[in-house]
Amino acid sequence: MTASVPLPVPQALPALVAFDLDDTLAPSKSPAPERILAALAGLLKRTSVAVISGGNFEQFEMQLVSRLDAYADLDESDLERLHLLPTCGTRYERREDGRWVTVYQESLTTDERDRALTALREEAERLNLWETETWGDVLEDRGSQVTFSALGQRAPVADKAKWDPTGDKKNTLRAAVADRLPDLEVRSGGSTSVDITRRGIDKAYGMRKLETLTGIALDDMLFIGDRLDPDGNDYPVKAMGVACHAVDGWEDTAAYLEQLLAATAA
């Protein structure tokens, strides 16, 4: 949860509205609810939308993309307004001719990947944060990002919510790993995760690339996320001066988007 002051609902739609994914558009590692899909469809009819999150593209597809692809109210021209930036903006996907095309991908070197995996495991074990009962992989090589998920990639949402309700465990692990990897970017991710990318490649990097590749100025963008606190992986977007709105779960996001769409209706 973030202590940021909520942004008032704008009276005009931004040229682009960007979102975090987990716990902003959907429960962690779960499909986006119908209410969110309806709100995003309403946005995509009228403006550009971006999603930038720590998950890999396969996670984006499962949680959001496949559901939007099949959404009856959207056509190809609407989907072409959607910009996808998996792994904290180290990869960028655009819709072209009915399919998703990779525009760029900033992969870790073998040395960077191996050091990241080693540091995460050793520090988690030292801090007694390496769990024995897990669901899926705890450590994941996503090409352009290495991710630690304390309870595994497929852990139930309820179990993840109970593991670290204050965020102290993640933040302690993040700080310990960052001390060992000063040449890499180490950020708290979702409810139980820590993400590692190349130094200087975070969500702010992704937003700058988005500005360059779309021609939409950062001043004309709005970012919505649940981890805008200084330890969160949404914080670099706030720190660079982009207008941000803090939410606490997908229901909060849906309510805000419904207000935004109503307030800016013609």
C-alpha atoms as an extended CHARMM CRD file, in Angstrom:
* protein
*
       266  EXT
         1         1  MET       CA              0.0000000000        0.0000000000        0.0000000000  PROA      1               0.0000000000
         2         2  THR       CA              1.2700000000        3.4840000000       -0.7770000000  PROA      2               0.0000000000
         3         3  ALA       CA              0.9070000000        6.6890000000        1.1650000000  PROA      3               0.0000000000
         4         4  SER       CA              0.7370000000        8.8370000000       -1.9620000000  PROA      4               0.0000000000
         5         5  VAL       CA             -2.0420000000       11.4200000000       -2.1290000000  PROA      5               0.0000000000
         6         6  PRO       CA             -4.5820000000       10.3670000000       -4.8040000000  PROA      6               0.0000000000
         7         7  LEU       CA             -4.5880000000       12.4880000000       -7.9530000000  PROA      7               0.0000000000
         8         8  PRO       CA             -7.8470000000       14.3320000000       -8.6580000000  PROA      8               0.0000000000
         9         9  VAL       CA             -9.7920000000       13.0170000000      -11.6390000000  PROA      9               0.0000000000
        10        10  PRO       CA             -8.6680000000       15.0130000000      -14.7390000000  PROA      10              0.0000000000
        11        11  GLN       CA            -11.3080000000       16.9220000000      -16.6850000000  PROA      11              0.0000000000
        12        12  ALA       CA             -9.7710000000       15.8080000000      -19.9940000000  PROA      12              0.0000000000
        13        13  LEU       CA             -8.3960000000       12.4050000000      -20.9400000000  PROA      13              0.0000000000
        14        14  PRO       CA             -4.5810000000       12.2400000000      -20.9970000000  PROA      14              0.0000000000
        15        15  ALA       CA             -3.0300000000       11.3590000000      -24.3460000000  PROA      15              0.0000000000
        16        16  LEU       CA             -1.8750000000        8.1050000000      -22.7530000000  PROA      16              0.0000000000
        17        17  VAL       CA             -2.8730000000        6.2990000000      -19.5460000000  PROA      17              0.0000000000
        18        18  ALA       CA             -0.2760000000        3.8010000000      -18.2760000000  PROA      18              0.0000000000
        19        19  PHE       CA             -0.8040000000        1.0870000000      -15.6880000000  PROA      19              0.0000000000
        20        20  ASP       CA              1.0000000000       -1.3900000000      -13.5280000000  PROA      20              0.0000000000
        21        21  LEU       CA             -0.5260000000       -4.8970000000      -13.8890000000  PROA      21              0.0000000000
        22        22  ASP       CA             -0.4720000000       -6.9950000000      -10.7010000000  PROA      22              0.0000000000
        23        23  ASP       CA             -2.6620000000       -5.5620000000       -7.9320000000  PROA      23              0.0000000000
        24        24  THR       CA             -3.5220000000       -2.6130000000      -10.1950000000  PROA      24              0.0000000000
        25        25  LEU       CA             -5.3900000000       -4.1500000000      -13.1420000000  PROA      25              0.0000000000
        26        26  ALA       CA             -5.7030000000       -7.6750000000      -11.7420000000  PROA      26              0.0000000000
        27        27  PRO       CA             -5.1420000000       -9.6990000000       -8.5840000000  PROA      27              0.0000000000
        28        28  SER       CA             -1.5560000000      -10.9580000000       -8.4650000000  PROA      28              0.0000000000
        29        29  LYS       CA             -0.8590000000      -13.4650000000      -11.3050000000  PROA      29              0.0000000000
        30        30  SER       CA             -4.6230000000      -13.7260000000      -11.9800000000  PROA      30              0.0000000000
        31        31  PRO       CA             -6.8550000000      -12.7540000000      -14.9400000000  PROA      31              0.0000000000
        32        32  ALA       CA             -8.1250000000       -9.1690000000      -15.1010000000  PROA      32              0.0000000000
        33        33  PRO       CA            -11.7620000000       -8.9750000000      -13.9170000000  PROA      33              0.0000000000
        34        34  GLU       CA            -14.5870000000       -8.0750000000      -16.2910000000  PROA      34              0.0000000000
        35        35  ARG       CA            -15.0270000000       -4.6620000000      -14.6780000000  PROA      35              0.0000000000
        36        36  ILE       CA            -11.4010000000       -3.7570000000      -15.5190000000  PROA      36              0.0000000000
        37        37  LEU       CA            -11.7850000000       -5.0510000000      -19.0980000000  PROA      37              0.0000000000
        38        38  ALA       CA            -14.8450000000       -2.8580000000      -19.5940000000  PROA      38              0.0000000000
        39        39  ALA       CA            -13.0150000000        0.2200000000      -18.2790000000  PROA      39              0.0000000000
        40        40  LEU       CA             -9.9370000000       -0.4660000000      -20.4490000000  PROA      40              0.0000000000
        41        41  ALA       CA            -12.1490000000       -0.9760000000      -23.5030000000  PROA      41              0.0000000000
        42        42  GLY       CA            -13.7140000000        2.4040000000      -22.8150000000  PROA      42              0.0000000000
        43        43  LEU       CA            -10.2630000000        3.9980000000      -22.6040000000  PROA      43              0.0000000000
        44        44  LEU       CA             -8.9620000000        2.3050000000      -25.7470000000  PROA      44              0.0000000000
        45        45  LYS       CA            -11.8810000000        3.6960000000      -27.7490000000  PROA      45              0.0000000000
        46        46  ARG       CA            -10.7260000000        7.2000000000      -26.8460000000  PROA      46              0.0000000000
        47        47  THR       CA             -7.0080000000        7.3140000000      -26.0060000000  PROA      47              0.0000000000
        48        48  SER       CA             -3.7490000000        5.3570000000      -25.8570000000  PROA      48              0.0000000000
        49        49  VAL       CA             -3.1400000000        2.8520000000      -23.0560000000  PROA      49              0.0000000000
        50        50  ALA       CA              0.1010000000        1.2770000000      -21.8150000000  PROA      50              0.0000000000
        51        51  VAL       CA              0.7600000000       -1.5110000000      -19.3300000000  PROA      51              0.0000000000
        52        52  ILE       CA              4.2160000000       -1.6880000000      -17.7400000000  PROA      52              0.0000000000
        53        53  SER       CA              4.8870000000       -4.3780000000      -15.1560000000  PROA      53              0.0000000000
        54        54  GLY       CA              7.4780000000       -6.8280000000      -13.8490000000  PROA      54              0.0000000000
        55        55  GLY       CA              5.7910000000       -9.8730000000      -15.3740000000  PROA      55              0.0000000000
        56        56  ASN       CA              6.9560000000      -11.5080000000      -18.5980000000  PROA      56              0.0000000000
        57        57  PHE       CA              4.9310000000      -11.3250000000      -21.8070000000  PROA      57              0.0000000000
        58        58  GLU       CA              3.3870000000      -14.7480000000      -21.1990000000  PROA      58              0.0000000000
        59        59  GLN       CA              1.9930000000      -13.4340000000      -17.9270000000  PROA      59              0.0000000000
        60        60  PHE       CA              0.6240000000      -10.3540000000      -19.7440000000  PROA      60              0.0000000000
        61        61  GLU       CA             -1.0760000000      -12.6820000000      -22.2440000000  PROA      61              0.0000000000
        62        62  MET       CA             -2.6780000000      -14.8110000000      -19.5280000000  PROA      62              0.0000000000
        63        63  GLN       CA             -3.8250000000      -11.9600000000      -17.3040000000  PROA      63              0.0000000000
        64        64  LEU       CA             -4.8400000000       -9.3350000000      -19.8270000000  PROA      64              0.0000000000
        65        65  VAL       CA             -3.9520000000       -9.6120000000      -23.5140000000  PROA      65              0.0000000000
        66        66  SER       CA             -5.9030000000      -12.7660000000      -24.3750000000  PROA      66              0.0000000000
        67        67  ARG       CA             -8.9540000000      -11.3350000000      -22.6260000000  PROA      67              0.0000000000
        68        68  LEU       CA             -8.7220000000       -8.0200000000      -24.4620000000  PROA      68              0.0000000000
        69        69  ASP       CA             -8.0850000000       -9.7950000000      -27.7960000000  PROA      69              0.0000000000
        70        70  ALA       CA            -11.4070000000      -11.5730000000      -27.3670000000  PROA      70              0.0000000000
        71        71  TYR       CA            -13.3140000000       -8.6100000000      -25.9600000000  PROA      71              0.0000000000
        72        72  ALA       CA            -16.3310000000       -7.9560000000      -28.1680000000  PROA      72              0.0000000000
        73        73  ASP       CA            -16.2430000000       -4.1650000000      -27.8810000000  PROA      73              0.0000000000
        74        74  LEU       CA            -12.6700000000       -3.8680000000      -29.2470000000  PROA      74              0.0000000000
        75        75  ASP       CA            -11.4600000000       -3.9970000000      -32.8520000000  PROA      75              0.0000000000
        76        76  GLU       CA             -7.9440000000       -3.9120000000      -34.3070000000  PROA      76              0.0000000000
        77        77  SER       CA             -7.7930000000       -0.1120000000      -34.4470000000  PROA      77              0.0000000000
        78        78  ASP       CA             -8.5160000000       -0.0290000000      -30.6990000000  PROA      78              0.0000000000
        79        79  LEU       CA             -5.8950000000       -2.6810000000      -29.8810000000  PROA      79              0.0000000000
        80        80  GLU       CA             -3.2950000000       -0.7360000000      -31.8710000000  PROA      80              0.0000000000
        81        81  ARG       CA             -3.5930000000        1.9720000000      -29.1890000000  PROA      81              0.0000000000
        82        82  LEU       CA             -2.3560000000       -0.5370000000      -26.5820000000  PROA      82              0.0000000000
        83        83  HSD       CA              1.3450000000       -0.5670000000      -25.6520000000  PROA      83              0.0000000000
        84        84  LEU       CA              2.7500000000       -3.4580000000      -23.6150000000  PROA      84              0.0000000000
        85        85  LEU       CA              5.9980000000       -3.1710000000      -21.6430000000  PROA      85              0.0000000000
        86        86  PRO       CA              6.7420000000       -6.4310000000      -19.7860000000  PROA      86              0.0000000000
        87        87  THR       CA              9.6100000000       -6.9440000000      -17.3250000000  PROA      87              0.0000000000
        88        88  CYS       CA              9.5120000000       -3.3270000000      -16.0810000000  PROA      88              0.0000000000
        89        89  GLY       CA              9.8750000000       -1.8210000000      -19.5500000000  PROA      89              0.0000000000
        90        90  THR       CA             12.8770000000       -3.8910000000      -20.6410000000  PROA      90              0.0000000000
        91        91  ARG       CA             10.6920000000       -5.1850000000      -23.4850000000  PROA      91              0.0000000000
        92        92  TYR       CA              8.1160000000       -3.4030000000      -25.6670000000  PROA      92              0.0000000000
        93        93  GLU       CA              5.3030000000       -5.0250000000      -27.6690000000  PROA      93              0.0000000000
        94        94  ARG       CA              3.0460000000       -3.2880000000      -30.2120000000  PROA      94              0.0000000000
        95        95  ARG       CA              0.0120000000       -4.5260000000      -32.1110000000  PROA      95              0.0000000000
        96        96  GLU       CA              0.6230000000       -4.6990000000      -35.8670000000  PROA      96              0.0000000000
        97        97  ASP       CA             -1.5210000000       -6.4620000000      -38.4830000000  PROA      97              0.0000000000
        98        98  GLY       CA             -3.4080000000       -8.4470000000      -35.8690000000  PROA      98              0.0000000000
        99        99  ARG       CA             -0.4060000000       -9.7180000000      -33.9140000000  PROA      99              0.0000000000
       100       100  TRP       CA              1.9780000000       -8.5720000000      -31.1810000000  PROA      100             0.0000000000
       101       101  VAL       CA              5.4220000000       -7.5130000000      -32.3910000000  PROA      101             0.0000000000
       102       102  THR       CA              8.5350000000       -7.0410000000      -30.2260000000  PROA      102             0.0000000000
       103       103  VAL       CA              9.9220000000       -3.5190000000      -30.7620000000  PROA      103             0.0000000000
       104       104  TYR       CA             12.9190000000       -3.9510000000      -28.4290000000  PROA      104             0.0000000000
       105       105  GLN       CA             14.1980000000       -6.2130000000      -25.6400000000  PROA      105             0.0000000000
       106       106  GLU       CA             17.0390000000       -5.3190000000      -23.2400000000  PROA      106             0.0000000000
       107       107  SER       CA             18.3860000000       -8.7210000000      -22.1410000000  PROA      107             0.0000000000
       108       108  LEU       CA             20.7060000000       -9.3510000000      -19.2150000000  PROA      108             0.0000000000
       109       109  THR       CA             24.1220000000      -10.8440000000      -19.9700000000  PROA      109             0.0000000000
       110       110  THR       CA             24.8630000000      -14.3660000000      -18.7480000000  PROA      110             0.0000000000
       111       111  ASP       CA             27.1040000000      -12.9410000000      -16.0070000000  PROA      111             0.0000000000
       112       112  GLU       CA             24.4550000000      -10.4450000000      -14.8630000000  PROA      112             0.0000000000
       113       113  ARG       CA             21.7850000000      -13.1550000000      -14.8010000000  PROA      113             0.0000000000
       114       114  ASP       CA             23.9290000000      -15.6310000000      -12.8470000000  PROA      114             0.0000000000
       115       115  ARG       CA             24.9970000000      -13.0630000000      -10.2600000000  PROA      115             0.0000000000
       116       116  ALA       CA             21.3970000000      -11.9260000000       -9.8030000000  PROA      116             0.0000000000
       117       117  LEU       CA             20.1050000000      -15.4780000000       -9.2900000000  PROA      117             0.0000000000
       118       118  THR       CA             22.8910000000      -16.2820000000       -6.8250000000  PROA      118             0.0000000000
       119       119  ALA       CA             22.4310000000      -13.1060000000       -4.7830000000  PROA      119             0.0000000000
       120       120  LEU       CA             18.6560000000      -13.5630000000       -4.5330000000  PROA      120             0.0000000000
       121       121  ARG       CA             18.9250000000      -17.1510000000       -3.3290000000  PROA      121             0.0000000000
       122       122  GLU       CA             21.7830000000      -16.5790000000       -0.8850000000  PROA      122             0.0000000000
       123       123  GLU       CA             20.2810000000      -13.4390000000        0.6560000000  PROA      123             0.0000000000
       124       124  ALA       CA             16.8060000000      -15.0000000000        0.9240000000  PROA      124             0.0000000000
       125       125  GLU       CA             18.3170000000      -17.9910000000        2.7250000000  PROA      125             0.0000000000
       126       126  ARG       CA             20.4160000000      -15.7780000000        5.0170000000  PROA      126             0.0000000000
       127       127  LEU       CA             17.3500000000      -13.7080000000        5.9630000000  PROA      127             0.0000000000
       128       128  ASN       CA             15.1860000000      -16.8290000000        6.4700000000  PROA      128             0.0000000000
       129       129  LEU       CA             12.9530000000      -15.7630000000        3.5710000000  PROA      129             0.0000000000
       130       130  TRP       CA             13.5160000000      -18.8900000000        1.4400000000  PROA      130             0.0000000000
       131       131  GLU       CA             10.2700000000      -20.8120000000        1.8330000000  PROA      131             0.0000000000
       132       132  THR       CA             10.0130000000      -24.5990000000        1.5750000000  PROA      132             0.0000000000
       133       133  GLU       CA              6.3070000000      -24.7310000000        0.6480000000  PROA      133             0.0000000000
       134       134  THR       CA              5.9430000000      -23.0330000000       -2.7240000000  PROA      134             0.0000000000
       135       135  TRP       CA              3.8350000000      -23.0840000000       -5.8900000000  PROA      135             0.0000000000
       136       136  GLY       CA              6.0510000000      -23.0330000000       -8.9950000000  PROA      136             0.0000000000
       137       137  ASP       CA              9.4460000000      -21.4210000000       -9.5250000000  PROA      137             0.0000000000
       138       138  VAL       CA             10.8190000000      -19.0970000000       -6.8400000000  PROA      138             0.0000000000
       139       139  LEU       CA             13.5800000000      -17.7980000000       -9.1410000000  PROA      139             0.0000000000
       140       140  GLU       CA             12.8090000000      -17.0110000000      -12.7780000000  PROA      140             0.0000000000
       141       141  ASP       CA             15.0350000000      -15.8940000000      -15.6520000000  PROA      141             0.0000000000
       142       142  ARG       CA             12.8400000000      -13.6680000000      -17.8400000000  PROA      142             0.0000000000
       143       143  GLY       CA             15.6200000000      -12.7640000000      -20.2700000000  PROA      143             0.0000000000
       144       144  SER       CA             15.6570000000       -9.0390000000      -19.5950000000  PROA      144             0.0000000000
       145       145  GLN       CA             14.8290000000       -9.4860000000      -15.9000000000  PROA      145             0.0000000000
       146       146  VAL       CA             15.4360000000      -11.9190000000      -13.0420000000  PROA      146             0.0000000000
       147       147  THR       CA             12.5850000000      -12.2540000000      -10.5550000000  PROA      147             0.0000000000
       148       148  PHE       CA             12.3060000000      -13.7170000000       -7.0470000000  PROA      148             0.0000000000
       149       149  SER       CA              8.7950000000      -14.7820000000       -6.0270000000  PROA      149             0.0000000000
       150       150  ALA       CA              8.8390000000      -15.8630000000       -2.3880000000  PROA      150             0.0000000000
       151       151  LEU       CA              6.0180000000      -18.4120000000       -2.6590000000  PROA      151             0.0000000000
       152       152  GLY       CA              6.4910000000      -19.3280000000       -6.3120000000  PROA      152             0.0000000000
       153       153  GLN       CA              4.9640000000      -18.0300000000       -9.5360000000  PROA      153             0.0000000000
       154       154  ARG       CA              1.6510000000      -19.8450000000       -9.0690000000  PROA      154             0.0000000000
       155       155  ALA       CA              1.0250000000      -19.1640000000       -5.3840000000  PROA      155             0.0000000000
       156       156  PRO       CA             -2.5890000000      -18.4540000000       -4.3660000000  PROA      156             0.0000000000
       157       157  VAL       CA             -3.3850000000      -14.7680000000       -3.9880000000  PROA      157             0.0000000000
       158       158  ALA       CA             -4.5430000000      -15.2170000000       -0.3890000000  PROA      158             0.0000000000
       159       159  ASP       CA             -1.2680000000      -16.8790000000        0.6320000000  PROA      159             0.0000000000
       160       160  LYS       CA              0.7710000000      -14.1280000000       -1.0150000000  PROA      160             0.0000000000
       161       161  ALA       CA             -1.2440000000      -11.4350000000        0.7620000000  PROA      161             0.0000000000
       162       162  LYS       CA             -0.4970000000      -13.0510000000        4.1320000000  PROA      162             0.0000000000
       163       163  TRP       CA              3.2190000000      -13.5830000000        3.5220000000  PROA      163             0.0000000000
       164       164  ASP       CA              4.2950000000       -9.9200000000        3.6820000000  PROA      164             0.0000000000
       165       165  PRO       CA              1.3540000000       -7.5830000000        4.4030000000  PROA      165             0.0000000000
       166       166  THR       CA              3.6130000000       -4.6590000000        5.3950000000  PROA      166             0.0000000000
       167       167  GLY       CA              6.1930000000       -5.1140000000        2.6190000000  PROA      167             0.0000000000
       168       168  ASP       CA              9.0190000000       -5.3240000000        5.1720000000  PROA      168             0.0000000000
       169       169  LYS       CA             10.2400000000       -8.7530000000        4.0180000000  PROA      169             0.0000000000
       170       170  LYS       CA             10.5200000000       -7.7150000000        0.3710000000  PROA      170             0.0000000000
       171       171  ASN       CA             12.1570000000       -4.4190000000        1.2040000000  PROA      171             0.0000000000
       172       172  THR       CA             14.7300000000       -6.0830000000        3.4710000000  PROA      172             0.0000000000
       173       173  LEU       CA             15.6070000000       -8.6000000000        0.7700000000  PROA      173             0.0000000000
       174       174  ARG       CA             15.7210000000       -5.8980000000       -1.9120000000  PROA      174             0.0000000000
       175       175  ALA       CA             18.1580000000       -3.8010000000        0.1310000000  PROA      175             0.0000000000
       176       176  ALA       CA             20.4330000000       -6.7890000000        0.8680000000  PROA      176             0.0000000000
       177       177  VAL       CA             20.5560000000       -7.8670000000       -2.7830000000  PROA      177             0.0000000000
       178       178  ALA       CA             21.0730000000       -4.2740000000       -3.9890000000  PROA      178             0.0000000000
       179       179  ASP       CA             24.1370000000       -3.9970000000       -1.7520000000  PROA      179             0.0000000000
       180       180  ARG       CA             25.6110000000       -7.0430000000       -3.4780000000  PROA      180             0.0000000000
       181       181  LEU       CA             24.7170000000       -5.9150000000       -7.0110000000  PROA      181             0.0000000000
       182       182  PRO       CA             25.5110000000       -2.1800000000       -7.2360000000  PROA      182             0.0000000000
       183       183  ASP       CA             25.7830000000       -2.4090000000      -11.0400000000  PROA      183             0.0000000000
       184       184  LEU       CA             22.2090000000       -3.7130000000      -11.4210000000  PROA      184             0.0000000000
       185       185  GLU       CA             18.7340000000       -2.3080000000      -10.7000000000  PROA      185             0.0000000000
       186       186  VAL       CA             16.9830000000       -4.0920000000       -7.8070000000  PROA      186             0.0000000000
       187       187  ARG       CA             13.3390000000       -3.2100000000       -7.0670000000  PROA      187             0.0000000000
       188       188  SER       CA             10.4450000000       -4.5450000000       -5.0050000000  PROA      188             0.0000000000
       189       189  GLY       CA              7.9050000000       -5.9400000000       -7.4310000000  PROA      189             0.0000000000
       190       190  GLY       CA              4.5050000000       -7.4990000000       -6.7720000000  PROA      190             0.0000000000
       191       191  SER       CA              3.1680000000       -8.6690000000       -3.4320000000  PROA      191             0.0000000000
       192       192  THR       CA              5.9580000000      -11.2380000000       -2.8720000000  PROA      192             0.0000000000
       193       193  SER       CA              8.5290000000      -10.4250000000       -5.5530000000  PROA      193             0.0000000000
       194       194  VAL       CA             11.8530000000       -8.6720000000       -6.1430000000  PROA      194             0.0000000000
       195       195  ASP       CA             12.9030000000       -7.7810000000       -9.7150000000  PROA      195             0.0000000000
       196       196  ILE       CA             16.4170000000       -7.2650000000      -11.0940000000  PROA      196             0.0000000000
       197       197  THR       CA             17.2340000000       -5.5760000000      -14.4120000000  PROA      197             0.0000000000
       198       198  ARG       CA             20.2310000000       -3.7740000000      -15.8770000000  PROA      198             0.0000000000
       199       199  ARG       CA             21.1830000000       -0.5910000000      -14.0640000000  PROA      199             0.0000000000
       200       200  GLY       CA             19.0730000000        2.3550000000      -15.1620000000  PROA      200             0.0000000000
       201       201  ILE       CA             16.4560000000        0.1230000000      -16.7720000000  PROA      201             0.0000000000
       202       202  ASP       CA             13.2990000000        0.4420000000      -14.7200000000  PROA      202             0.0000000000
       203       203  LYS       CA              9.7560000000        1.6810000000      -15.3040000000  PROA      203             0.0000000000
       204       204  ALA       CA             11.0410000000        5.2400000000      -15.8160000000  PROA      204             0.0000000000
       205       205  TYR       CA             13.2560000000        3.9010000000      -18.6190000000  PROA      205             0.0000000000
       206       206  GLY       CA             10.2170000000        2.2110000000      -20.1490000000  PROA      206             0.0000000000
       207       207  MET       CA              8.1780000000        5.4100000000      -19.9550000000  PROA      207             0.0000000000
       208       208  ARG       CA             10.9360000000        7.4040000000      -21.6710000000  PROA      208             0.0000000000
       209       209  LYS       CA             11.1400000000        4.8100000000      -24.4420000000  PROA      209             0.0000000000
       210       210  LEU       CA              7.3620000000        5.0380000000      -24.7560000000  PROA      210             0.0000000000
       211       211  GLU       CA              7.6210000000        8.8170000000      -25.1470000000  PROA      211             0.0000000000
       212       212  THR       CA             10.2180000000        8.4420000000      -27.8900000000  PROA      212             0.0000000000
       213       213  LEU       CA              8.4670000000        5.6920000000      -29.8090000000  PROA      213             0.0000000000
       214       214  THR       CA              4.9200000000        7.0980000000      -29.6130000000  PROA      214             0.0000000000
       215       215  GLY       CA              5.6880000000       10.8240000000      -29.7850000000  PROA      215             0.0000000000
       216       216  ILE       CA              3.4510000000       11.3830000000      -26.7320000000  PROA      216             0.0000000000
       217       217  ALA       CA              5.0940000000       13.7040000000      -24.2000000000  PROA      217             0.0000000000
       218       218  LEU       CA              5.4970000000       12.5340000000      -20.6100000000  PROA      218             0.0000000000
       219       219  ASP       CA              3.5390000000       15.6150000000      -19.5280000000  PROA      219             0.0000000000
       220       220  ASP       CA              0.5490000000       14.2430000000      -21.4600000000  PROA      220             0.0000000000
       221       221  MET       CA              0.6330000000       10.8680000000      -19.6750000000  PROA      221             0.0000000000
       222       222  LEU       CA             -0.9940000000        9.5540000000      -16.4900000000  PROA      222             0.0000000000
       223       223  PHE       CA              0.3950000000        6.5470000000      -14.6120000000  PROA      223             0.0000000000
       224       224  ILE       CA             -1.7040000000        4.3970000000      -12.2690000000  PROA      224             0.0000000000
       225       225  GLY       CA             -0.0640000000        1.8940000000       -9.9060000000  PROA      225             0.0000000000
       226       226  ASP       CA             -0.1310000000        0.3170000000       -6.4630000000  PROA      226             0.0000000000
       227       227  ARG       CA              3.6090000000        0.5490000000       -5.6580000000  PROA      227             0.0000000000
       228       228  LEU       CA              4.3960000000        4.2660000000       -5.8230000000  PROA      228             0.0000000000
       229       229  ASP       CA              6.1580000000        4.1920000000       -2.4500000000  PROA      229             0.0000000000
       230       230  PRO       CA              9.9430000000        4.8080000000       -2.5690000000  PROA      230             0.0000000000
       231       231  ASP       CA             10.7390000000        1.0740000000       -2.3350000000  PROA      231             0.0000000000
       232       232  GLY       CA              8.2220000000        0.0670000000       -5.0120000000  PROA      232             0.0000000000
       233       233  ASN       CA              8.9140000000       -0.6180000000       -8.6720000000  PROA      233             0.0000000000
       234       234  ASP       CA              6.3390000000        2.0200000000       -9.7350000000  PROA      234             0.0000000000
       235       235  TYR       CA              8.2150000000        4.7720000000       -7.8750000000  PROA      235             0.0000000000
       236       236  PRO       CA             10.7160000000        5.6270000000      -10.6770000000  PROA      236             0.0000000000
       237       237  VAL       CA              7.7660000000        6.8640000000      -12.7740000000  PROA      237             0.0000000000
       238       238  LYS       CA              6.6460000000        9.2030000000       -9.9960000000  PROA      238             0.0000000000
       239       239  ALA       CA             10.2270000000       10.3590000000       -9.3450000000  PROA      239             0.0000000000
       240       240  MET       CA             10.6480000000       11.4420000000      -12.9860000000  PROA      240             0.0000000000
       241       241  GLY       CA              7.6680000000       13.7880000000      -12.6870000000  PROA      241             0.0000000000
       242       242  VAL       CA              4.9340000000       11.9030000000      -14.5700000000  PROA      242             0.0000000000
       243       243  ALA       CA              1.4550000000       12.5350000000      -13.1490000000  PROA      243             0.0000000000
       244       244  CYS       CA              0.6130000000        9.4950000000      -10.9930000000  PROA      244             0.0000000000
       245       245  HSD       CA             -2.4430000000        8.1250000000       -9.2220000000  PROA      245             0.0000000000
       246       246  ALA       CA             -1.9430000000        5.6050000000       -6.4160000000  PROA      246             0.0000000000
       247       247  VAL       CA             -4.3760000000        2.7150000000       -6.0220000000  PROA      247             0.0000000000
       248       248  ASP       CA             -4.8030000000       -0.1160000000       -3.5490000000  PROA      248             0.0000000000
       249       249  GLY       CA             -6.0180000000       -3.0430000000       -5.6510000000  PROA      249             0.0000000000
       250       250  TRP       CA             -7.8810000000       -3.5200000000       -8.9360000000  PROA      250             0.0000000000
       251       251  GLU       CA            -11.2220000000       -2.4510000000       -7.4520000000  PROA      251             0.0000000000
       252       252  ASP       CA             -9.7310000000        0.9480000000       -6.6400000000  PROA      252             0.0000000000
       253       253  THR       CA             -8.4280000000        1.1970000000      -10.2250000000  PROA      253             0.0000000000
       254       254  ALA       CA            -11.8020000000        0.2640000000      -11.7130000000  PROA      254             0.0000000000
       255       255  ALA       CA            -13.6170000000        2.8750000000       -9.6270000000  PROA      255             0.0000000000
       256       256  TYR       CA            -11.1110000000        5.5830000000      -10.6160000000  PROA      256             0.0000000000
       257       257  LEU       CA            -11.3320000000        4.7040000000      -14.3330000000  PROA      257             0.0000000000
       258       258  GLU       CA            -15.1150000000        4.7860000000      -14.2450000000  PROA      258             0.0000000000
       259       259  GLN       CA            -14.9330000000        8.2630000000      -12.7180000000  PROA      259             0.0000000000
       260       260  LEU       CA            -12.3370000000        9.3340000000      -15.2880000000  PROA      260             0.0000000000
       261       261  LEU       CA            -14.4030000000        8.1120000000      -18.2360000000  PROA      261             0.0000000000
       262       262  ALA       CA            -17.5450000000        9.7780000000      -16.8880000000  PROA      262             0.0000000000
       263       263  ALA       CA            -15.7870000000       13.0920000000      -16.1160000000  PROA      263             0.0000000000
       264       264  THR       CA            -14.2430000000       13.3110000000      -19.5930000000  PROA      264             0.0000000000
       265       265  ALA       CA            -17.2410000000       12.1370000000      -21.6020000000  PROA      265             0.0000000000
       266       266  ALA       CA            -18.1430000000       14.4050000000      -24.5110000000  PROA      266             0.0000000000
